Coordinates of N, CA, C and O in Angstrom, one line a residue:
Q1 N 60.5 149.6 14.5 CA 59.4 149.1 13.6 C 58.2 148.8 14.5 O 58.2 147.9 15.4
G2 N 57.1 149.6 14.6 CA 56.0 149.5 15.2 C 55.9 150.1 16.6 O 55.0 149.8 17.2
L3 N 57.1 150.8 17.1 CA 57.2 151.5 18.3 C 56.7 152.7 18.3 O 57.0 153.4 17.3
D4 N 55.9 153.1 19.2 CA 55.4 154.6 19.2 C 56.6 155.4 20.0 O 57.4 154.9 20.5
S5 N 56.5 156.6 20.1 CA 57.4 157.6 20.5 C 57.6 157.3 22.1 O 58.7 157.5 22.7
T6 N 56.5 156.8 22.8 CA 56.7 156.5 24.0 C 57.7 155.4 24.4 O 58.5 155.4 25.4
H7 N 57.6 154.4 23.6 CA 58.5 153.2 23.7 C 59.9 153.6 23.3 O 61.0 153.1 24.0
T8 N 60.1 154.3 22.2 CA 61.3 154.6 21.5 C 62.2 155.4 22.5 O 63.5 155.4 22.5
S9 N 61.5 156.1 23.5 CA 62.2 157.1 24.4 C 63.1 156.2 25.6 O 63.9 156.8 26.1
Y10 N 62.5 155.0 25.6 CA 63.3 154.1 26.6 C 64.4 153.2 26.1 O 65.0 152.6 26.8
I11 N 64.6 153.3 24.7 CA 65.7 152.4 24.2 C 66.9 152.8 24.9 O 67.4 154.0 24.9
G12 N 67.8 151.8 25.4 CA 69.1 152.1 26.0 C 68.9 152.6 27.6 O 69.9 152.7 28.2
T13 N 67.7 152.7 28.0 CA 67.5 153.1 29.4 C 67.3 151.8 30.3 O 66.7 150.8 29.8
K14 N 67.9 151.8 31.5 CA 67.8 150.7 32.3 C 66.2 150.6 32.7 O 65.5 151.4 33.0
H15 N 65.7 149.4 33.0 CA 64.4 149.2 33.3 C 64.3 148.1 34.5 O 64.8 147.1 34.4
V16 N 63.7 148.4 35.6 CA 63.6 147.7 36.7 C 62.1 147.5 37.0 O 61.3 148.5 37.1
V17 N 61.9 146.3 37.5 CA 60.6 146.1 38.1 C 60.3 145.8 39.5 O 61.3 145.0 40.0
V18 N 59.7 146.6 40.1 CA 59.5 146.5 41.5 C 58.3 145.8 41.9 O 57.2 146.2 41.5
V19 N 58.3 144.8 42.6 CA 57.2 143.9 43.1 C 56.9 144.3 44.4 O 57.6 144.3 45.4
G20 N 55.5 144.8 44.5 CA 55.0 145.3 45.8 C 55.0 146.9 46.1 O 55.8 147.5 45.9
G21 N 53.7 147.2 46.2 CA 53.6 148.7 46.3 C 53.4 149.0 47.7 O 52.6 150.2 48.0
G22 N 53.9 148.5 48.6 CA 54.1 149.1 49.9 C 55.1 150.2 50.0 O 55.5 150.4 49.2
I23 N 55.3 150.7 51.4 CA 56.1 151.7 51.5 C 57.5 151.4 50.9 O 58.0 152.3 50.2
G24 N 58.1 150.3 51.4 CA 59.4 150.0 50.6 C 59.3 150.0 49.2 O 60.4 150.4 48.4
G25 N 58.4 149.3 48.5 CA 58.5 149.3 47.0 C 58.2 150.7 46.5 O 58.8 151.1 45.3
L26 N 57.4 151.5 47.1 CA 57.0 152.9 46.7 C 58.4 153.7 46.7 O 58.6 154.4 45.7
V27 N 59.1 153.6 47.8 CA 60.4 154.5 48.1 C 61.4 153.9 47.0 O 62.1 154.8 46.3
A28 N 61.4 152.6 46.8 CA 62.6 152.1 45.9 C 62.3 152.5 44.4 O 63.0 153.0 43.7
A29 N 61.0 152.5 44.1 CA 60.5 152.9 42.8 C 60.7 154.3 42.5 O 61.3 154.7 41.5
A30 N 60.4 155.1 43.5 CA 60.7 156.6 43.5 C 62.2 156.9 43.3 O 62.5 157.7 42.5
R31 N 63.0 156.3 44.1 CA 64.4 156.7 44.1 C 64.9 156.1 42.9 O 65.6 156.9 42.2
L32 N 64.6 155.0 42.3 CA 65.1 154.6 40.9 C 64.6 155.5 39.8 O 65.4 155.8 38.9
A33 N 63.4 155.8 39.9 CA 62.9 156.9 38.8 C 63.6 158.2 38.8 O 63.9 158.7 37.9
K34 N 63.8 158.7 40.1 CA 64.5 160.0 40.1 C 65.9 159.8 39.7 O 66.4 160.7 39.0
A35 N 66.5 158.6 39.7 CA 67.8 158.4 39.0 C 67.8 158.3 37.5 O 68.9 158.0 37.0
G36 N 66.6 158.3 37.0 CA 66.6 158.0 35.5 C 66.2 156.7 35.1 O 66.2 156.5 33.8
V37 N 65.9 155.8 35.9 CA 65.7 154.4 35.6 C 64.2 154.4 35.2 O 63.3 154.9 36.0
R38 N 63.7 153.5 34.2 CA 62.6 153.3 33.8 C 62.0 152.2 35.0 O 62.6 151.3 35.0
V39 N 60.9 152.6 35.5 CA 60.3 151.6 36.7 C 59.0 151.2 36.3 O 58.2 152.1 36.0
T40 N 58.7 150.0 36.5 CA 57.4 149.4 36.6 C 57.1 148.8 37.8 O 57.9 148.1 38.5
L41 N 55.9 149.2 38.6 CA 55.8 148.7 39.9 C 54.4 148.0 39.9 O 53.4 148.3 39.3
L42 N 54.6 146.8 40.4 CA 53.6 145.8 40.4 C 53.1 145.6 41.7 O 53.8 145.5 42.8
E43 N 51.6 145.7 41.9 CA 50.9 145.5 43.4 C 49.7 144.7 43.0 O 48.9 144.9 42.2
Q44 N 49.5 143.8 43.9 CA 48.5 142.7 43.8 C 47.2 143.4 44.3 O 46.0 143.0 43.9
N45 N 47.3 144.4 45.2 CA 45.9 144.8 45.7 C 45.4 146.1 44.8 O 46.2 146.6 44.0
A46 N 44.2 146.5 45.3 CA 43.6 147.6 44.4 C 44.2 148.9 44.8 O 44.1 149.9 44.0
V47 N 44.8 149.0 46.0 CA 45.5 150.5 46.4 C 46.9 150.2 46.7 O 47.2 149.1 47.1
L48 N 47.8 151.0 46.6 CA 49.1 151.1 47.0 C 49.2 151.5 48.5 O 48.4 152.0 49.2
G49 N 50.3 151.1 49.2 CA 50.5 151.6 50.5 C 50.8 150.4 51.5 O 51.3 150.7 52.6
G50 N 50.6 149.2 50.9 CA 50.9 148.0 51.8 C 50.1 148.2 53.2 O 48.8 148.4 53.1
R51 N 50.7 148.0 54.3 CA 50.3 148.2 55.7 C 49.6 149.6 56.0 O 49.0 149.5 56.9
C52 N 50.3 150.5 55.3 CA 49.8 151.9 55.5 C 48.4 152.1 55.0 O 48.2 152.9 53.9
Q53 N 47.5 151.7 55.5 CA 46.0 151.8 55.0 C 45.2 152.1 56.2 O 45.7 152.2 57.4
S54 N 44.0 152.4 55.9 CA 43.0 152.6 56.8 C 41.6 152.0 56.4 O 41.4 151.7 55.1
Q55 N 40.9 151.5 57.4 CA 39.6 150.8 57.0 C 38.6 151.6 57.8 O 38.8 151.9 59.1
S56 N 37.4 151.9 57.3 CA 36.4 152.5 57.8 C 35.2 151.5 58.2 O 34.9 150.7 57.2
V57 N 34.7 151.7 59.4 CA 33.7 150.7 59.7 C 32.6 151.5 60.4 O 32.8 152.5 61.1
Q58 N 31.3 151.0 60.4 CA 30.2 151.5 61.1 C 30.0 150.9 62.3 O 30.0 149.6 62.6
V59 N 30.3 151.8 63.5 CA 30.3 151.3 64.8 C 29.0 151.5 65.5 O 28.6 152.7 65.6
P60 N 28.2 150.5 65.9 CA 26.9 150.7 66.5 C 27.0 151.9 67.6 O 28.0 151.8 68.5
H61 N 26.1 152.7 67.6 CA 25.8 153.7 68.7 C 27.0 154.7 68.7 O 27.1 155.5 69.5
I62 N 28.0 154.6 67.9 CA 29.1 155.6 67.7 C 29.2 156.2 66.4 O 29.4 157.4 66.2
G63 N 29.0 155.5 65.3 CA 29.2 156.1 64.0 C 30.3 155.5 63.2 O 30.8 154.4 63.5
N64 N 30.6 156.2 62.2 CA 31.8 155.8 61.3 C 33.2 156.0 62.1 O 33.3 157.0 62.6
F65 N 34.0 155.0 62.1 CA 35.3 155.0 62.8 C 36.3 154.4 61.7 O 36.2 153.4 61.0
R66 N 37.3 155.2 61.7 CA 38.5 154.8 60.8 C 39.6 154.1 61.6 O 40.2 154.6 62.6
F67 N 39.9 153.0 61.3 CA 41.1 152.3 61.9 C 42.3 152.2 61.0 O 42.3 152.0 59.8
D68 N 43.5 152.7 61.6 CA 44.6 152.8 60.7 C 45.2 151.3 60.9 O 45.4 150.8 62.1
T69 N 45.8 150.8 60.0 CA 46.3 149.5 59.9 C 47.8 149.4 59.7 O 48.3 148.2 59.8
G70 N 48.5 150.5 59.8 CA 50.0 150.3 59.6 C 50.7 151.3 60.6 O 50.6 152.5 60.5
P71 N 51.5 150.9 61.6 CA 52.2 151.8 62.6 C 53.4 152.1 62.1 O 54.2 152.8 63.0
S72 N 54.0 151.7 61.0 CA 55.5 151.9 60.7 C 56.0 153.4 60.7 O 57.1 153.7 61.1
L73 N 55.1 154.3 60.3 CA 55.5 155.6 60.3 C 55.8 156.1 61.8 O 56.8 157.0 61.9
L74 N 55.1 155.6 62.5 CA 55.4 155.9 64.0 C 56.5 155.3 64.6 O 57.1 155.8 65.5
L75 N 56.8 154.0 64.2 CA 57.9 153.3 64.7 C 59.2 153.7 64.0 O 60.3 153.5 64.7
F76 N 59.1 154.1 62.8 CA 60.5 154.4 62.0 C 60.4 155.8 61.4 O 60.6 155.8 60.3
P77 N 60.2 156.8 62.2 CA 60.2 158.1 61.5 C 61.3 158.4 60.7 O 61.4 159.1 59.6
Q78 N 62.5 158.1 61.1 CA 63.8 158.6 60.5 C 63.9 157.9 59.0 O 64.4 158.5 58.3
I79 N 63.5 156.7 58.9 CA 63.4 156.1 57.7 C 62.5 156.9 56.6 O 63.0 157.1 55.6
Y80 N 61.5 157.2 57.1 CA 60.6 158.2 56.2 C 61.2 159.5 55.8 O 61.3 159.9 54.8
K81 N 61.8 160.1 57.0 CA 62.5 161.3 56.7 C 63.6 161.3 55.5 O 63.9 162.1 54.7
E82 N 64.4 160.2 55.9 CA 65.6 159.8 54.9 C 65.0 159.7 53.4 O 65.6 160.2 52.5
A83 N 63.8 158.9 53.3 CA 63.3 158.7 51.9 C 62.8 159.9 51.3 O 63.1 160.1 50.1
F84 N 62.1 160.7 52.1 CA 61.6 162.1 51.6 C 62.8 163.0 51.2 O 63.0 163.6 50.0
Q85 N 63.9 163.0 52.0 CA 65.2 163.8 51.8 C 65.7 163.4 50.5 O 66.1 164.1 49.7
D86 N 65.8 162.0 50.3 CA 66.4 161.4 49.1 C 65.7 161.9 47.8 O 66.3 162.0 46.7
L87 N 64.4 162.0 47.9 CA 63.5 162.5 46.7 C 63.5 164.1 46.7 O 62.7 164.5 45.9
G88 N 64.1 164.7 47.5 CA 64.1 166.1 47.5 C 62.9 166.8 47.9 O 62.6 168.0 47.6
V89 N 62.2 166.2 48.9 CA 61.0 166.8 49.6 C 61.1 166.7 51.1 O 61.6 165.8 51.5
R90 N 60.7 167.7 51.6 CA 60.6 167.8 53.2 C 59.2 167.1 53.6 O 58.2 167.4 53.2
M91 N 59.5 166.0 54.5 CA 58.2 165.3 54.9 C 57.2 166.2 55.6 O 56.0 166.1 55.5
E92 N 57.9 167.2 56.2 CA 56.8 168.3 56.9 C 56.0 169.0 55.9 O 55.1 169.6 56.2
D93 N 56.4 169.1 54.8 CA 55.7 170.0 53.8 C 54.6 169.0 53.0 O 53.8 169.5 52.3
V94 N 54.6 167.8 53.4 CA 53.6 167.0 52.7 C 52.3 166.9 53.5 O 52.4 166.6 54.7

């Protein structure tokens, strides 16, 4: 009663709320969604990615410079490869 087809398609489906849109939250949400679970991802910031961000600043006498703020891809490459593999995508292709 009062439900549209979008909502009725989820009846009987597990629903998980993932808090945090950093790399861990994104990977968890993607794995759950691939397994057929309905996922809601909550993130307090305007963009996803957690510490995997970059900031651009104007540096005097140099110009625009981009700072990467998250080193975890370099520190834990195997974790990322496993996450991509679990999702059926080769990290090298992205």
